Structures are given as structure tokens and as C-alpha cells.
CSV table of N, CA and C in Angstrom, one decimal:
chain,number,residue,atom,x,y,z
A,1,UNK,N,-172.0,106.2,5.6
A,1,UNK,CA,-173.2,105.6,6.1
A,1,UNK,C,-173.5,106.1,7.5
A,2,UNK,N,-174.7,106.8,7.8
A,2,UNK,CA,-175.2,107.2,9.1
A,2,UNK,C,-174.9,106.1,10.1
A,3,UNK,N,-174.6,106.5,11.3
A,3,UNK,CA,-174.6,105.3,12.7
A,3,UNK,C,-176.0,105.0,12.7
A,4,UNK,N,-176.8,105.8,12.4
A,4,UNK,CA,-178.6,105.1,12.5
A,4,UNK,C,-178.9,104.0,11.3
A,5,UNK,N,-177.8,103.6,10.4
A,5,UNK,CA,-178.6,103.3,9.4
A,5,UNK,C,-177.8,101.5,9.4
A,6,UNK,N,-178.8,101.1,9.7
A,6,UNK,CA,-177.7,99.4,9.6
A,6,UNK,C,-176.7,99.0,8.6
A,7,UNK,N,-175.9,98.6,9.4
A,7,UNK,CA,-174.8,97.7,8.2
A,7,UNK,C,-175.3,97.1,7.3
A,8,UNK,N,-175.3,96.6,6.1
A,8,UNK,CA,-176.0,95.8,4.7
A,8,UNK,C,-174.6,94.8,5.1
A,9,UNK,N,-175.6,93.5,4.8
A,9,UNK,CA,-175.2,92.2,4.9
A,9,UNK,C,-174.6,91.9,3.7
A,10,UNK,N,-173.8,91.7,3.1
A,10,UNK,CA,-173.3,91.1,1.3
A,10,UNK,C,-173.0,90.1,1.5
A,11,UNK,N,-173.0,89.6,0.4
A,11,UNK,CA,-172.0,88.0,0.1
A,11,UNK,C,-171.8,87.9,-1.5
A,12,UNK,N,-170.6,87.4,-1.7
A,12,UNK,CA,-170.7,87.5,-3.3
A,12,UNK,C,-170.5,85.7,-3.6
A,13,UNK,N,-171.8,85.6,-4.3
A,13,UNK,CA,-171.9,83.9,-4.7
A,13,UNK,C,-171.6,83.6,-6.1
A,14,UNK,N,-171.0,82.4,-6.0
A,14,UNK,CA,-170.9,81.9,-7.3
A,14,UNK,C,-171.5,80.4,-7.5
A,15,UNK,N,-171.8,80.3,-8.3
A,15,UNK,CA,-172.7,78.8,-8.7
A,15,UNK,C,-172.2,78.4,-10.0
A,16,UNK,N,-172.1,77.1,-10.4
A,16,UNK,CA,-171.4,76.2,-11.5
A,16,UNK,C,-172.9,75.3,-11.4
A,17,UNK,N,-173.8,75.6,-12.5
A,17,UNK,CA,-174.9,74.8,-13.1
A,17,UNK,C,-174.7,73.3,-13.6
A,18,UNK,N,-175.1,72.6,-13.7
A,18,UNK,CA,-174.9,71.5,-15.0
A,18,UNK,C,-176.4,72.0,-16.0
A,19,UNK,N,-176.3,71.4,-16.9
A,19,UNK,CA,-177.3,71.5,-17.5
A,19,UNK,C,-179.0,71.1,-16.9
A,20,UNK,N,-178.7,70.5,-16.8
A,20,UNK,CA,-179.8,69.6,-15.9
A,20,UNK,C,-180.6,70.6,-14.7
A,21,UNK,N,-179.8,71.7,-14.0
A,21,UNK,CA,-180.5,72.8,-13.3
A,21,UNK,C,-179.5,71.8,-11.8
A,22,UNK,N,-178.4,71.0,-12.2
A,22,UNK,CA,-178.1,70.7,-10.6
A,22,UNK,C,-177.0,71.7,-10.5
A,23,UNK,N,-176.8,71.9,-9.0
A,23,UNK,CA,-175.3,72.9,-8.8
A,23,UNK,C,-174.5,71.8,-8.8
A,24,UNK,N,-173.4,72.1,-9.2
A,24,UNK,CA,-172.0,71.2,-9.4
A,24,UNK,C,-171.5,72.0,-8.8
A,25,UNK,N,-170.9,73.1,-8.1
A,25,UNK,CA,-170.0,74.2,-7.2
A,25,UNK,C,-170.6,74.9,-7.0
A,26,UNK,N,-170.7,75.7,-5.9
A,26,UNK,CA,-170.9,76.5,-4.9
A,26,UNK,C,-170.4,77.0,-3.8
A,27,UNK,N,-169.7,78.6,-4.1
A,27,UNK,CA,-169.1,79.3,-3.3
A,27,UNK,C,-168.9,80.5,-3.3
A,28,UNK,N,-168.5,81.5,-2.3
A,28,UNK,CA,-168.9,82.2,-2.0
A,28,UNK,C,-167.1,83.2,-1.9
A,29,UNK,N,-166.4,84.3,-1.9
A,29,UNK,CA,-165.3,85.1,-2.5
A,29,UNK,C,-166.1,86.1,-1.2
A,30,UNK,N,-166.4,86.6,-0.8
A,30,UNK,CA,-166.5,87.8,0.2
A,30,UNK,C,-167.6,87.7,0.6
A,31,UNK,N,-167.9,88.6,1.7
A,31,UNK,CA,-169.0,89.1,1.8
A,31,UNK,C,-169.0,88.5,4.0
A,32,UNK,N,-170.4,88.9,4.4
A,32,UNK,CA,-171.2,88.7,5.7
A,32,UNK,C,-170.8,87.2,5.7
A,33,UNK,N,-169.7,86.5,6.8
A,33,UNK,CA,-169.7,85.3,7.0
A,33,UNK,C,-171.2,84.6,7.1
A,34,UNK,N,-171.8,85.1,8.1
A,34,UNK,CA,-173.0,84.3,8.7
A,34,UNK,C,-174.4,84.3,7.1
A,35,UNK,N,-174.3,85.5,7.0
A,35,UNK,CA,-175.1,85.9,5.0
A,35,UNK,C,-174.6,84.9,4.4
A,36,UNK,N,-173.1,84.3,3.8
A,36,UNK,CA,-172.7,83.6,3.3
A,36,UNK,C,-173.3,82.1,3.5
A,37,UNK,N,-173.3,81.7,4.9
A,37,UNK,CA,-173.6,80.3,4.7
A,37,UNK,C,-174.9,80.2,5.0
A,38,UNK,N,-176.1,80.9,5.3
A,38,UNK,CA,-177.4,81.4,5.3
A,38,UNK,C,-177.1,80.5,3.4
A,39,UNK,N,-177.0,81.6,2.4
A,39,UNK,CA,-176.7,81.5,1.1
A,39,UNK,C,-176.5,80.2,0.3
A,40,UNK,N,-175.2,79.6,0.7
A,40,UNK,CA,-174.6,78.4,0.7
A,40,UNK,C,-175.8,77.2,1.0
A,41,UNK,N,-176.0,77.4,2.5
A,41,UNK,CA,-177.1,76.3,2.7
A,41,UNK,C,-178.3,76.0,1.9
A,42,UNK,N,-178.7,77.2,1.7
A,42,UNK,CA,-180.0,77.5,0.7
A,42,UNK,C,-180.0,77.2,-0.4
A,43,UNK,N,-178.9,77.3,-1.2
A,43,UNK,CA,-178.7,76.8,-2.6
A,43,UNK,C,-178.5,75.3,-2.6
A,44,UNK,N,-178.1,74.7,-1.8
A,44,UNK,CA,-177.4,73.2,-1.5
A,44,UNK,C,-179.2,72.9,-1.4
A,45,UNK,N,-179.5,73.3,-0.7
A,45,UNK,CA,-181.4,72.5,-0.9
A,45,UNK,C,-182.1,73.1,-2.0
A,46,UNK,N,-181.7,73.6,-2.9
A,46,UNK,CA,-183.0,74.2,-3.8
A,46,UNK,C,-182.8,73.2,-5.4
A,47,UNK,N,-184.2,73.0,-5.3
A,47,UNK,CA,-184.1,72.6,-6.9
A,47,UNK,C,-184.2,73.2,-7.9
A,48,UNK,N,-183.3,73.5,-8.8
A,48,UNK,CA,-183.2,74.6,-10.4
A,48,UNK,C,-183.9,73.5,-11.1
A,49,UNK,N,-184.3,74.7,-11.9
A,49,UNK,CA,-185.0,73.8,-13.5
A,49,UNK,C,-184.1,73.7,-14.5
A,50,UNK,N,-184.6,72.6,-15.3
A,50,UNK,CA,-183.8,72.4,-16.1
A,50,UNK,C,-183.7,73.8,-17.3
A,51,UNK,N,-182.3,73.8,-17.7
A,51,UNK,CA,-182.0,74.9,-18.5
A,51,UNK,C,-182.4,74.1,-20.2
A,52,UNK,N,-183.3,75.1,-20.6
A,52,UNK,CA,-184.2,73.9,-22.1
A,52,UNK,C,-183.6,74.8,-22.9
A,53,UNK,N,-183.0,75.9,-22.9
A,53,UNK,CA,-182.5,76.6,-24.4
A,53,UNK,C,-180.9,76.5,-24.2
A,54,UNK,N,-180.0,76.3,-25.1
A,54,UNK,CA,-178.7,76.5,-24.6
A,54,UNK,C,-178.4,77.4,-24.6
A,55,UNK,N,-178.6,78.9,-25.4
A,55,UNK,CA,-177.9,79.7,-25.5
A,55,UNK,C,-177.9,80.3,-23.7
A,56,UNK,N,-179.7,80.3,-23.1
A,56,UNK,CA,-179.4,80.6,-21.2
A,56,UNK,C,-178.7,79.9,-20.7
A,57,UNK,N,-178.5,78.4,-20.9
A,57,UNK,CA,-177.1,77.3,-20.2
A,57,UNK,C,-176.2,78.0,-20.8
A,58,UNK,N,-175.8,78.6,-21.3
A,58,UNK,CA,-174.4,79.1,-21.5
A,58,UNK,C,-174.4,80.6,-20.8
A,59,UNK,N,-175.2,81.0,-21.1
A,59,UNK,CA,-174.8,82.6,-20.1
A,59,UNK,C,-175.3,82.4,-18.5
A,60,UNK,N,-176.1,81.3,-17.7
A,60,UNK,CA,-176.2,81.0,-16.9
A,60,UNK,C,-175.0,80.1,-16.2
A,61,UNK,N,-174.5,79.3,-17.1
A,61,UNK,CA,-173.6,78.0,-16.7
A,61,UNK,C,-173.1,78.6,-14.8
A,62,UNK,N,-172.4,79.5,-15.1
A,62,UNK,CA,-171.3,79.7,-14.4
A,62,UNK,C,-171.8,81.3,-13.4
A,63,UNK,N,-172.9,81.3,-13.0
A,63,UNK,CA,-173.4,82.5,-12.6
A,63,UNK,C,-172.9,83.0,-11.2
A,64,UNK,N,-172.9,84.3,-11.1
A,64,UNK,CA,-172.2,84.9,-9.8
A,64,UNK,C,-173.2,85.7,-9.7
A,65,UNK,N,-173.5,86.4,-8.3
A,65,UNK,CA,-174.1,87.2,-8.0
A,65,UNK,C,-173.7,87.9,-6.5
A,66,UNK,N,-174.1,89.0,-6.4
A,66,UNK,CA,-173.7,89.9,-5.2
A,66,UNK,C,-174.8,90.1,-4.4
A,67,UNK,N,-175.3,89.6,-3.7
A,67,UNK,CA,-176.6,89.6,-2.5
A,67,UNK,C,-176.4,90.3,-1.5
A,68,UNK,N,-177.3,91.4,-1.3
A,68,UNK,CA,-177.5,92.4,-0.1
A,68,UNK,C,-178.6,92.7,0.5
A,69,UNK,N,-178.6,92.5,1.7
A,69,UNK,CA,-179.5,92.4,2.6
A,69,UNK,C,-179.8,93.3,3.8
């Protein structure tokens, strides 16, 4: 990475759905401490929709993702 080119911010999240679209867990395995709880906070206030097919509550249930900024 060039010294001209900023550091990228990551965080790697994970979220534990219920059905209902509420988070039941929320946390985070690496990444940009301050990115992290930016992240953290944001999910703790947001309302998900409800999950209406099961087969996406099942491949959603337990979702992780890698966020870069």
C-alpha cells in the first residue's frame, strides 16, 4: 500500500438474528477498534424486518460480514 493511500478501516461483524428481524448477539472478531463500535452501535439501533421465507432465516440466521471503509 502506497504512504499516499489511506489505511482502510475493517471490522469483521457477526450478528445472531431471531426470526422476528431482532439481533439476539452482536459482535465483532477483528478489525478498526473505533470502525468496530461505530458498527456495534449502529446495529444495536437499527430495526431488521421480519424474515417471511425460512429458507433466508436460515442462511441469514447467523450472518457475518467484513466491512471496509
Amino acid at each position: 500500500m502506497s504512504k499516499l493511500t489511506p489505511k482502510r478501516k475493517e471490522c469483521r461483524l457477526h450478528i445472531h438474528f431471531a426470526e422476528d428481524g431482532t439481533v439476539i448477539k452482536a459482535y465483532t472478531t477483528s478489525g478498526n477498534k473505533e470502525n468496530c463500535e461505530a458498527l456495534l452501535s449502529a446495529v444495536s439501533k437499527t430495526k431488521f424486518s421480519k424474515f417471511t421465507n425460512p429458507v433466508i432465516y436460515h442462511d441469514f440466521r447467523r450472518s457475518h460480514l467484513s466491512m471496509q471503509g
